[in-house]
Coordinates of C-alpha atoms in Angstrom, one line a residue:
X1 CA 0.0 0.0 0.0
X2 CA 1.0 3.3 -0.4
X3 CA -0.8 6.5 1.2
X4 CA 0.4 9.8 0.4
X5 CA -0.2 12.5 2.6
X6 CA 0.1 16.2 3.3
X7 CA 1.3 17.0 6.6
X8 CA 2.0 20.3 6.3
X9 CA 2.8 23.3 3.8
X10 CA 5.9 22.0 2.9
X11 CA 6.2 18.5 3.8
X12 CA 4.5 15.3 2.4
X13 CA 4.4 12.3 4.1
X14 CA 4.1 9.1 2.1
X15 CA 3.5 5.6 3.7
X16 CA 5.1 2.5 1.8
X17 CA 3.6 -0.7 3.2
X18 CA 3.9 -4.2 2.3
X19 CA 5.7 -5.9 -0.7
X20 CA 7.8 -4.1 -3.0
X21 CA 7.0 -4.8 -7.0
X22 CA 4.4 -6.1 -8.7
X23 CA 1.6 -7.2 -6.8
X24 CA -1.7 -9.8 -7.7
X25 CA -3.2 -9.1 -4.5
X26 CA -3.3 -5.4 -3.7
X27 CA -1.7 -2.4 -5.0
X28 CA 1.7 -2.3 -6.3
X29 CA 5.0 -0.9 -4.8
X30 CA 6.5 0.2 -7.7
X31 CA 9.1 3.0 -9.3
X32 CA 6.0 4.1 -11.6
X33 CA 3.4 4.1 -8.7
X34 CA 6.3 6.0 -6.5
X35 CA 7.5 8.3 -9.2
X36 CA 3.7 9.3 -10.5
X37 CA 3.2 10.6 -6.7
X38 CA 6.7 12.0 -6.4
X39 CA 6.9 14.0 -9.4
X40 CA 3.9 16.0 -8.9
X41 CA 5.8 16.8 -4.7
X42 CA 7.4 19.9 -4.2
X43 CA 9.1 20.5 -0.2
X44 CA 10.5 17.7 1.7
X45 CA 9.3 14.4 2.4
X46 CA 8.8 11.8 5.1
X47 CA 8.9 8.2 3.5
X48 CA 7.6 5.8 6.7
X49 CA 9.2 2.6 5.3
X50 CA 7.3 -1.1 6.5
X51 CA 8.5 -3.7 4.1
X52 CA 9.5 -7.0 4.3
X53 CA 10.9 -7.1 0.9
X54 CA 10.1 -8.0 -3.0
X55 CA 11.9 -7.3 -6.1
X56 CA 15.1 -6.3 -5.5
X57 CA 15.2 -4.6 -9.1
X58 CA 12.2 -1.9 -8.2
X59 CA 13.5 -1.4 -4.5
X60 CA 16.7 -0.2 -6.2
X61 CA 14.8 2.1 -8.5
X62 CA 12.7 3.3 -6.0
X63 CA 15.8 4.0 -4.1
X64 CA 17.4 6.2 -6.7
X65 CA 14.4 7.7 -7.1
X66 CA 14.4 9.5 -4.4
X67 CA 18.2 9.8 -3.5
X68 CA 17.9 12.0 -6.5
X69 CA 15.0 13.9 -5.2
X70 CA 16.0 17.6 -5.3
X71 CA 13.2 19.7 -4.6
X72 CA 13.5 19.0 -1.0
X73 CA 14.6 16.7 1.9
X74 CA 14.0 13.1 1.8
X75 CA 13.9 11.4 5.6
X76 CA 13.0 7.8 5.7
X77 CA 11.5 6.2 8.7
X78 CA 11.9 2.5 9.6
X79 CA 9.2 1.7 11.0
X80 CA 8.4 -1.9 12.2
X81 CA 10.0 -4.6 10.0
X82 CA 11.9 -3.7 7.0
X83 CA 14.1 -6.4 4.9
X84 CA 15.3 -7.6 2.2
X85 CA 14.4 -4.8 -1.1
X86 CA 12.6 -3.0 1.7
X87 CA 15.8 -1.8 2.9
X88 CA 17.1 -0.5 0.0
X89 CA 14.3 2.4 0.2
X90 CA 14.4 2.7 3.9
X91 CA 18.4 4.2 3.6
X92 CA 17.6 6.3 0.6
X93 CA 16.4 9.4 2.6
X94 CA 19.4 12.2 3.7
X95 CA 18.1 11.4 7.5
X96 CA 17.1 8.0 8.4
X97 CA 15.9 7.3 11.7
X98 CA 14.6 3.6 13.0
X99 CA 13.1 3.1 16.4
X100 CA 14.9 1.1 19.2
X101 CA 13.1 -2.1 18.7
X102 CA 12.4 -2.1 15.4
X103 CA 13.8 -4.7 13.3
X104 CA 16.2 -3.9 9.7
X105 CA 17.1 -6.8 7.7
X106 CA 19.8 -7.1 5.3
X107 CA 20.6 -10.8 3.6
X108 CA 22.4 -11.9 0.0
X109 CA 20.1 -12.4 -3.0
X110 CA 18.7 -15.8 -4.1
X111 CA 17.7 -16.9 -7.6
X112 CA 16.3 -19.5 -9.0
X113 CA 17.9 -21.8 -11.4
X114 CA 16.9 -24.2 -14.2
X115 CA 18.9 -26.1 -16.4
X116 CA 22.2 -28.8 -17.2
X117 CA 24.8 -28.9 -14.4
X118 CA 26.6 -26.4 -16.9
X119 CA 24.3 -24.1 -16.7
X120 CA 23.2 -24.3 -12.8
X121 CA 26.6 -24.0 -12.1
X122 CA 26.8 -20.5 -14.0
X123 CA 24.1 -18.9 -12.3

């Protein structure tokens, strides 16, 4: 899910909840759904981060997206669980803050791999 909200004249506050990428089930997390928001923004922002994760690919756009925000200040909150693609958003923000018991999650990717032993052992 994600909410976007004015909290003030100059700041917008956007929520990003749940799965990053493409979704069957609910509203997508994606750089399009992101960027359609943030390019109409102006001021800083408060992105309240609550992911466990997704597509690696789009939490890395998403990411860039708004490291390269310039019309304002970007500060990311942590807020609950965040892993995997999750976290790649949660740091993009100039001040990132994360509560004492909240929990950040940071593994190696996986893949999946079909083929000959040739090729299995390539990926």
């Amino acid at each position: 899910m994600i909410q976007i909200k004015a909290k003030s004249n100059n700041i917008t506050e956007i929520d990003i909840l749940g799965d990053i990428g493409e979704s069957f089930w609910g509203e997508s997390i994606t750089l399009e759904t992101i960027k359609a928001q943030v390019d109409q923004l102006s001021g800083d922002i408060i992105v309240n981060v609550s992911s466990l994760g997704g597509n690696a690919f789009e939490g890395l756009a998403i990411h860039d997206l708004l490291k390269t925000y310039s019309k304002g200040t970007v500060t990311t909150n942590i807020i609950g669980a965040t892993a995997s693609a999750g976290t790649f958003i949660a740091v993009s923000g100039s001040h990132v803050k994360m509560a004492s018991n909240a929990l950040f999650l940071i593994h190696n990717s996986h893949t999946i791999a079909i083929g000959n032993s040739s090729e299995l052992r390539k990926t």
